[in-house]
Tab-separated table of C-alpha atoms in Angstrom:
chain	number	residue	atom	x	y	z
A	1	UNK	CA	52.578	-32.547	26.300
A	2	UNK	CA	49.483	-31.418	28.233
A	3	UNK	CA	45.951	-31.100	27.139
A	4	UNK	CA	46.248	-27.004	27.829
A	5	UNK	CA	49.079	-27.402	24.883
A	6	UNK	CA	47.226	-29.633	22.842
A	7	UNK	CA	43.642	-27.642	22.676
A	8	UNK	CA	44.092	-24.462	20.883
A	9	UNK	CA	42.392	-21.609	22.530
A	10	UNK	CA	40.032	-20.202	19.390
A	11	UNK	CA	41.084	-16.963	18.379
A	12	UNK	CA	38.851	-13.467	19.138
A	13	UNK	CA	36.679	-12.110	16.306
A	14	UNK	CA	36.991	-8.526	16.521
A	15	UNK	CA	34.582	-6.010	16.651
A	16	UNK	CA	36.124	-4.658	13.485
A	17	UNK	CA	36.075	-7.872	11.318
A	18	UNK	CA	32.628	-8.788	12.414
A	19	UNK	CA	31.365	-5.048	11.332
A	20	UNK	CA	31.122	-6.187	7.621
A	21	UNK	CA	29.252	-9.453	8.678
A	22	UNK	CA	27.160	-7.535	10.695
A	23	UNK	CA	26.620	-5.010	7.146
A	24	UNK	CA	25.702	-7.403	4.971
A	25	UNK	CA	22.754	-9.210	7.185
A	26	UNK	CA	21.287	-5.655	7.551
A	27	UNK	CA	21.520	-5.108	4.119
A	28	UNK	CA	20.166	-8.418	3.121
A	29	UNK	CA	17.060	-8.033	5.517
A	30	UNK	CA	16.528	-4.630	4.397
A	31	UNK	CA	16.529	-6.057	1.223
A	32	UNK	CA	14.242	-8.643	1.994
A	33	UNK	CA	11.369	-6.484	3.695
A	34	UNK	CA	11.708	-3.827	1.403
A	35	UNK	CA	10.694	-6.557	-1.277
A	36	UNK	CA	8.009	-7.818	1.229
A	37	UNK	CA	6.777	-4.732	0.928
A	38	UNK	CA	6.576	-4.156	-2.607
A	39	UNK	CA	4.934	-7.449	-3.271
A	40	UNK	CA	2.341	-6.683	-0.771
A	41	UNK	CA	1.522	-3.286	-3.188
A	42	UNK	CA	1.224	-6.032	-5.864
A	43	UNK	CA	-0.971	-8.038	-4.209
A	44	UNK	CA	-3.110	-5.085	-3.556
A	45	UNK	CA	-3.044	-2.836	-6.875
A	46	UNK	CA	-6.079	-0.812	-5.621
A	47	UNK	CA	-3.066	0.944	-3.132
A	48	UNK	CA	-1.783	2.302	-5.665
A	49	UNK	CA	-4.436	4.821	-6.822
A	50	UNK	CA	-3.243	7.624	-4.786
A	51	UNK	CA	0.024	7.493	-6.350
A	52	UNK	CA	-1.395	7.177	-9.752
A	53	UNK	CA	-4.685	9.125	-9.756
A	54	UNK	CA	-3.845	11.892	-7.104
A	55	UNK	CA	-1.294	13.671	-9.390
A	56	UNK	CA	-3.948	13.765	-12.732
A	57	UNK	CA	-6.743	15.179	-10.176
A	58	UNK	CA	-4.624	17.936	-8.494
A	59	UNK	CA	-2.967	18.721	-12.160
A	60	UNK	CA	-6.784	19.290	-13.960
A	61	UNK	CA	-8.235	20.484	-11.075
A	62	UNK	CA	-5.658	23.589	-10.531
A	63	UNK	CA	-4.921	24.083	-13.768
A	64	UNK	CA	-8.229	24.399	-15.531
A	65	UNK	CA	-10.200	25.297	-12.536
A	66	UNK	CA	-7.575	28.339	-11.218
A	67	UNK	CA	-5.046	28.717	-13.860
A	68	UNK	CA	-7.121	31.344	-15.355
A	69	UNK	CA	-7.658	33.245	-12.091
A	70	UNK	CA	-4.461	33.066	-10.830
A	71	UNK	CA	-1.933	33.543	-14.400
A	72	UNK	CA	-4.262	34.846	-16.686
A	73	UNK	CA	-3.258	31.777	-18.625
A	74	UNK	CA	-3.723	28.322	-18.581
A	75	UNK	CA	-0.375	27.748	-20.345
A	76	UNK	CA	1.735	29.722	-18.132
A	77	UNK	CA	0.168	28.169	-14.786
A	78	UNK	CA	0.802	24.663	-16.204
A	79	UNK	CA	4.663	26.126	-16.208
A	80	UNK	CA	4.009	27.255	-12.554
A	81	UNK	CA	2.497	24.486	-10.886
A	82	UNK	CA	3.383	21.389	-11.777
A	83	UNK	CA	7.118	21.518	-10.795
A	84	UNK	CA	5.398	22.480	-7.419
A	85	UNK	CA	3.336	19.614	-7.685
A	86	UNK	CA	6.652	17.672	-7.801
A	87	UNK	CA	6.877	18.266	-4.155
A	88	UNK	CA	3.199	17.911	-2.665
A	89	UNK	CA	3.001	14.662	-4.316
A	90	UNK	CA	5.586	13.460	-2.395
A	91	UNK	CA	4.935	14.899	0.947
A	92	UNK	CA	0.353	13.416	0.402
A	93	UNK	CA	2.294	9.865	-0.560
A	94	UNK	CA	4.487	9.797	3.136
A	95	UNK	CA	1.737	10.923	5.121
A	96	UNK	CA	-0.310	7.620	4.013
A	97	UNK	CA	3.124	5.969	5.181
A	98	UNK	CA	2.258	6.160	8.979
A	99	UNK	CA	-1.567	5.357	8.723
A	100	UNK	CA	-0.497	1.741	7.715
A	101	UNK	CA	2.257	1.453	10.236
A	102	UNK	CA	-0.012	2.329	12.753
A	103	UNK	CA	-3.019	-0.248	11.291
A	104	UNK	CA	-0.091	-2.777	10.989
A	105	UNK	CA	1.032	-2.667	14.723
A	106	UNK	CA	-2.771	-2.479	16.134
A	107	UNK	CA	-3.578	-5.943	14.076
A	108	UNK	CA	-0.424	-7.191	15.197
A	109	UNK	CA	1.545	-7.947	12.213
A	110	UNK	CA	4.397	-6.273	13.852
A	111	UNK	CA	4.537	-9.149	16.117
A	112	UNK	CA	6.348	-11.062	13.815
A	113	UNK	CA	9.063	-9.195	13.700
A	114	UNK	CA	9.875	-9.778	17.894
A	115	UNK	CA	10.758	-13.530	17.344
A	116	UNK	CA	13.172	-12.740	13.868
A	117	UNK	CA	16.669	-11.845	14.590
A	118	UNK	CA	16.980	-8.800	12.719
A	119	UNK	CA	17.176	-5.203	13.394
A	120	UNK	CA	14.164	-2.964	13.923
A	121	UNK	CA	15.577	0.107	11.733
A	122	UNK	CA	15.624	-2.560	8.944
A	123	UNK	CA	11.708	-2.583	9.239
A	124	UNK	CA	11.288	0.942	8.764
A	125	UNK	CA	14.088	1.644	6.263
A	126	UNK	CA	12.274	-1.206	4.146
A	127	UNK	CA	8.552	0.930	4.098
A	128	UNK	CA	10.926	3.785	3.541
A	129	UNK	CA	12.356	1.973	0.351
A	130	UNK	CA	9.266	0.434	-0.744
A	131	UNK	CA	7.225	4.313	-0.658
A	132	UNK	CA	10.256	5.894	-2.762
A	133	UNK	CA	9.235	3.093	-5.356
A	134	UNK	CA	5.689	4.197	-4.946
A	135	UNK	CA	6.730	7.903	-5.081
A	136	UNK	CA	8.869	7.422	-8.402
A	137	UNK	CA	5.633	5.943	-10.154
A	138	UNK	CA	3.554	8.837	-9.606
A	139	UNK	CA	6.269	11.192	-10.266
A	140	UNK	CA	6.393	9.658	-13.943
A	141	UNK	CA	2.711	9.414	-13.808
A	142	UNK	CA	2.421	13.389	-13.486
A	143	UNK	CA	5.564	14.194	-15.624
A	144	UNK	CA	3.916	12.380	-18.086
A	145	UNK	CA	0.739	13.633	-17.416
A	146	UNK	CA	2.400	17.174	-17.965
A	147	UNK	CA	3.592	16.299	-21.262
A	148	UNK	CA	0.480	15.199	-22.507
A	149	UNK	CA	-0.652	18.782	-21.578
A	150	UNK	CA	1.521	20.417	-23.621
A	151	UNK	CA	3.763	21.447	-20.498
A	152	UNK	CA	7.346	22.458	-21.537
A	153	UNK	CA	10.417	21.244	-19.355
A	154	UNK	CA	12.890	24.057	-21.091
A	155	UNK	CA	16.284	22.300	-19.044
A	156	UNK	CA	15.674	19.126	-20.859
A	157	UNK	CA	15.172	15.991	-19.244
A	158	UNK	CA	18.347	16.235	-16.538
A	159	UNK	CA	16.706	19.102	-15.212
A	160	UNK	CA	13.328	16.795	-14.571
A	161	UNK	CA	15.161	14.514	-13.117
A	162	UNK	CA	17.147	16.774	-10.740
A	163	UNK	CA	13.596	18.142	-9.722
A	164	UNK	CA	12.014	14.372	-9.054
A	165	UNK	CA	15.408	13.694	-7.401
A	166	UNK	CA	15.264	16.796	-5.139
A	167	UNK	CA	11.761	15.957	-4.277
A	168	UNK	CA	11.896	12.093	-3.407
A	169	UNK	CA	14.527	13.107	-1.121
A	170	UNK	CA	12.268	15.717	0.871
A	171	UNK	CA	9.365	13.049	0.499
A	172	UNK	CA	11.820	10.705	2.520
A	173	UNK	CA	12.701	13.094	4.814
A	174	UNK	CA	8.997	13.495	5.575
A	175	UNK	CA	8.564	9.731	5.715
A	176	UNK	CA	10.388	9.263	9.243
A	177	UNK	CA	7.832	12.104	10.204
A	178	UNK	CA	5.135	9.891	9.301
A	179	UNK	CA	6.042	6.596	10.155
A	180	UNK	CA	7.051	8.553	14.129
A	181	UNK	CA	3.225	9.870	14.359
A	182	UNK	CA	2.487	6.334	13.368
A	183	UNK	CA	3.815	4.749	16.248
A	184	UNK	CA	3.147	7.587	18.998
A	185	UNK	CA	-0.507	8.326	17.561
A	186	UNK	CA	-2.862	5.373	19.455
A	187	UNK	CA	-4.930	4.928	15.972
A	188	UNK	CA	-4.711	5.072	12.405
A	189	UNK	CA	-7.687	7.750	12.686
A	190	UNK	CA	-5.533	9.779	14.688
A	191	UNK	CA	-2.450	9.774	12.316
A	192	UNK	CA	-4.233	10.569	9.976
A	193	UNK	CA	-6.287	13.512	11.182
A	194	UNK	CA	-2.840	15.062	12.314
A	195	UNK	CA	-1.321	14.312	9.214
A	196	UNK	CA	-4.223	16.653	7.549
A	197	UNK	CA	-3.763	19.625	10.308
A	198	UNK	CA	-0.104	19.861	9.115
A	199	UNK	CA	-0.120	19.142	5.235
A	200	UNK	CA	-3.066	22.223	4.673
A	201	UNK	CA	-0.801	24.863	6.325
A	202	UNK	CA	2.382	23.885	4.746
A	203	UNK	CA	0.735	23.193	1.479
A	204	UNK	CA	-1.474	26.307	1.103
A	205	UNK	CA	0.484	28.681	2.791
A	206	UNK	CA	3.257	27.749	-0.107
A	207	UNK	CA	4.585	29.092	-3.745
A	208	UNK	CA	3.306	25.640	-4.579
A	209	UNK	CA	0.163	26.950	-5.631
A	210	UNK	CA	0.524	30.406	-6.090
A	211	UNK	CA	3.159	33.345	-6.253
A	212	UNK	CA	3.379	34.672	-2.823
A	213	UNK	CA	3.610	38.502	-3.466
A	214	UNK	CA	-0.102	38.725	-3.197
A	215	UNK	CA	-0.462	37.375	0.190
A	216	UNK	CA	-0.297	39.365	3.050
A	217	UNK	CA	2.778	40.484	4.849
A	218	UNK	CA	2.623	37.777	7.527
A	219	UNK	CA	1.634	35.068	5.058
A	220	UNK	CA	4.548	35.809	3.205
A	221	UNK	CA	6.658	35.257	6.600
A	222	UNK	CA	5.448	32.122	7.048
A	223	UNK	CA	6.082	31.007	3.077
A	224	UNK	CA	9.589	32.441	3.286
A	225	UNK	CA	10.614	29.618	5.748
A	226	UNK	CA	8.283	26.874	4.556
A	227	UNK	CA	10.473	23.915	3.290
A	228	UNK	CA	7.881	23.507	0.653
A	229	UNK	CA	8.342	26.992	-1.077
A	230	UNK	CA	11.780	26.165	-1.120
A	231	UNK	CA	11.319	22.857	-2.600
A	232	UNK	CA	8.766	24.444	-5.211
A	233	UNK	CA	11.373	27.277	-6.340
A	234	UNK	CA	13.965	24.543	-6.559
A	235	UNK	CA	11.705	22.543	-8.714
A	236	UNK	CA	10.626	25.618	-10.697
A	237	UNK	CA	14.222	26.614	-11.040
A	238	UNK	CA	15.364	22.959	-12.146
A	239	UNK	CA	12.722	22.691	-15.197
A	240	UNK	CA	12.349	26.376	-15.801
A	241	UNK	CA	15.316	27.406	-15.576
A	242	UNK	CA	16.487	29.955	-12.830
A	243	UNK	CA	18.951	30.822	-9.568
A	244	UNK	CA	19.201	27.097	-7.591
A	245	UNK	CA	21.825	28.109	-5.325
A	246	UNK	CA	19.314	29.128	-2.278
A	247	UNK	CA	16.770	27.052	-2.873
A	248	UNK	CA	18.536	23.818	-3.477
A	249	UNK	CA	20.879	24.469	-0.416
A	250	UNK	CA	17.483	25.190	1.796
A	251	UNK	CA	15.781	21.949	0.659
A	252	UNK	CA	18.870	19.680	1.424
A	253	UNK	CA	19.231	21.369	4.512
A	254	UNK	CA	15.489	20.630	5.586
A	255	UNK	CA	15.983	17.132	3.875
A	256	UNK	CA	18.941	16.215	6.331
A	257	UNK	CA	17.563	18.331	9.716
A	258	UNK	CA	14.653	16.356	9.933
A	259	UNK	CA	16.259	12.978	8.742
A	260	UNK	CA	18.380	13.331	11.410
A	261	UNK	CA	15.911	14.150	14.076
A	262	UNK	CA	13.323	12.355	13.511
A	263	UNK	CA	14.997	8.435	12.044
A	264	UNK	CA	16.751	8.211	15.741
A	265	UNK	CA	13.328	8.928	17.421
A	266	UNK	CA	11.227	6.826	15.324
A	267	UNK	CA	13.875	3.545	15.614
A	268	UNK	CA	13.778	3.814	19.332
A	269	UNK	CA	9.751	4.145	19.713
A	270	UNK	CA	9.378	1.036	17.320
A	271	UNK	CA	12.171	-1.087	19.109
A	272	UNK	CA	9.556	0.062	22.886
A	273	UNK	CA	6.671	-0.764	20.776
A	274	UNK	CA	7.860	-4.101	19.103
């Protein structure tokens, strides 16, 4: 009997059975920074006064400032604007998402991550995770807020929770666009500055805020295929009650188009710049 006959040749782990292996450890890392994260927002409550205090300012400030002017009643503008509010809040939290990426890879901390065998998408999906946590505390913070207004959600609570579900989606979606100017963008300054040049525009030029049959003709262009009126009507809709066919359909839409154009882009510059 020869040694060839006596040494069993080990037998080939295919790409198929190593696929779940392979699942698991990017689960379990993803897991692992988007807790890394999250503890780091512990560590540093004072981070979290955007998320908490920015929905109470815009609320009061809108409301009692131009609810008047722009309903004719206080009541009725609290009915308008703070399902749109739903969605701003979202898209002010991601923008902050890609300031601190960008402050994170010019002090290095990033560096880290070269010498640990995992993958780079893990890093990003786990700020992605750890902002929707974020998000969901000031969305209760400003449904809440509403209720102590006297605000009435007339679909019940499923409805409010279609509307906060609808909007954390978007606010992901928009995440990926913040975390890519974060890494193209050569300073935190920067990122932010840009980040401010597109939120105004998109914001303003909204139903967030306002109904848009008083703006002028090419205003009303502009808010026609703005993601955000969408997401504000489907919001509206969800709480008020209303058509959700269109507007539901357009925000998924946007949610998915620019998931899917801007993850890929914003993996591959962080794997060149890591």
């Amino acid at each position: 009997m020869t040694t060839a006959t006596l040494t069993a040749a080990p037998a080939p782990v295919s790409a198929a059975a190593d696929t779940p292996t392979r699942l698991r450890d990017h689960l379990r890392h993803i897991g692992a920074l988007t807790r890394r994260n999250i503890m780091r927002i512990k560590a540093d409550p004072e981070s979290m006064f955007d998320a908490v205090l920015m929905p109470i300012i815009f609320t009061l400030l809108f409301v009692y400032v131009f609810g008047g002017a722009v309903s004719g009643s206080q009541q009725a503008y609290k009915q308008w604007l703070i399902p749109g509010l739903l969605g701003t809040t979202g898209m002010n939290l991601a923008m902050a998402v890609g300031t601190g990426l960008n402050t994170d890879l010019q002090t290095g901390v990033m560096d880290r991550f070269r010498t640990l065998p995992i993958g780079r998408s893990s890093v990003l999906i786990g700020k992605m995770l750890a902002e929707a946590c974020r998000g969901l505390v000031s969305y209760t913070v400003l449904v809440g807020f509403a209720l102590l207004l006297g605000m009435d959600f007339k679909t019940g609570p499923l409805g409010v929770l279609a509307a906060v579900g609808l909007s954390l989606l978007f606010g992901m979606a928009l995440v990926w666009v913040s975390m890519l100017l974060g890494l193209v963008l050569k300073s935190a300054q920067a990122v932010q500055g840009l980040g401010m040049l597109v939120l105004m525009p998109l914001q303003f030029g909204s139903s967030i805020f306002a109904p848009t049959a008083t703006m002028p003709g090419w205003l009303q262009a502009f808010t026609k295929y703005n993601p955000l009126s969408n997401l504000a009507d489907a919001c509206r809709n969800l709480i008020n009650g209303g058509p959700l066919t269109h507007s539901v359909t357009m925000v998924l839409v946007w949610s998915v188009a620019i998931t899917a154009v801007t993850a890929p882009l914003a993996v591959s510059r962080f794997r060149k710049a890591t």
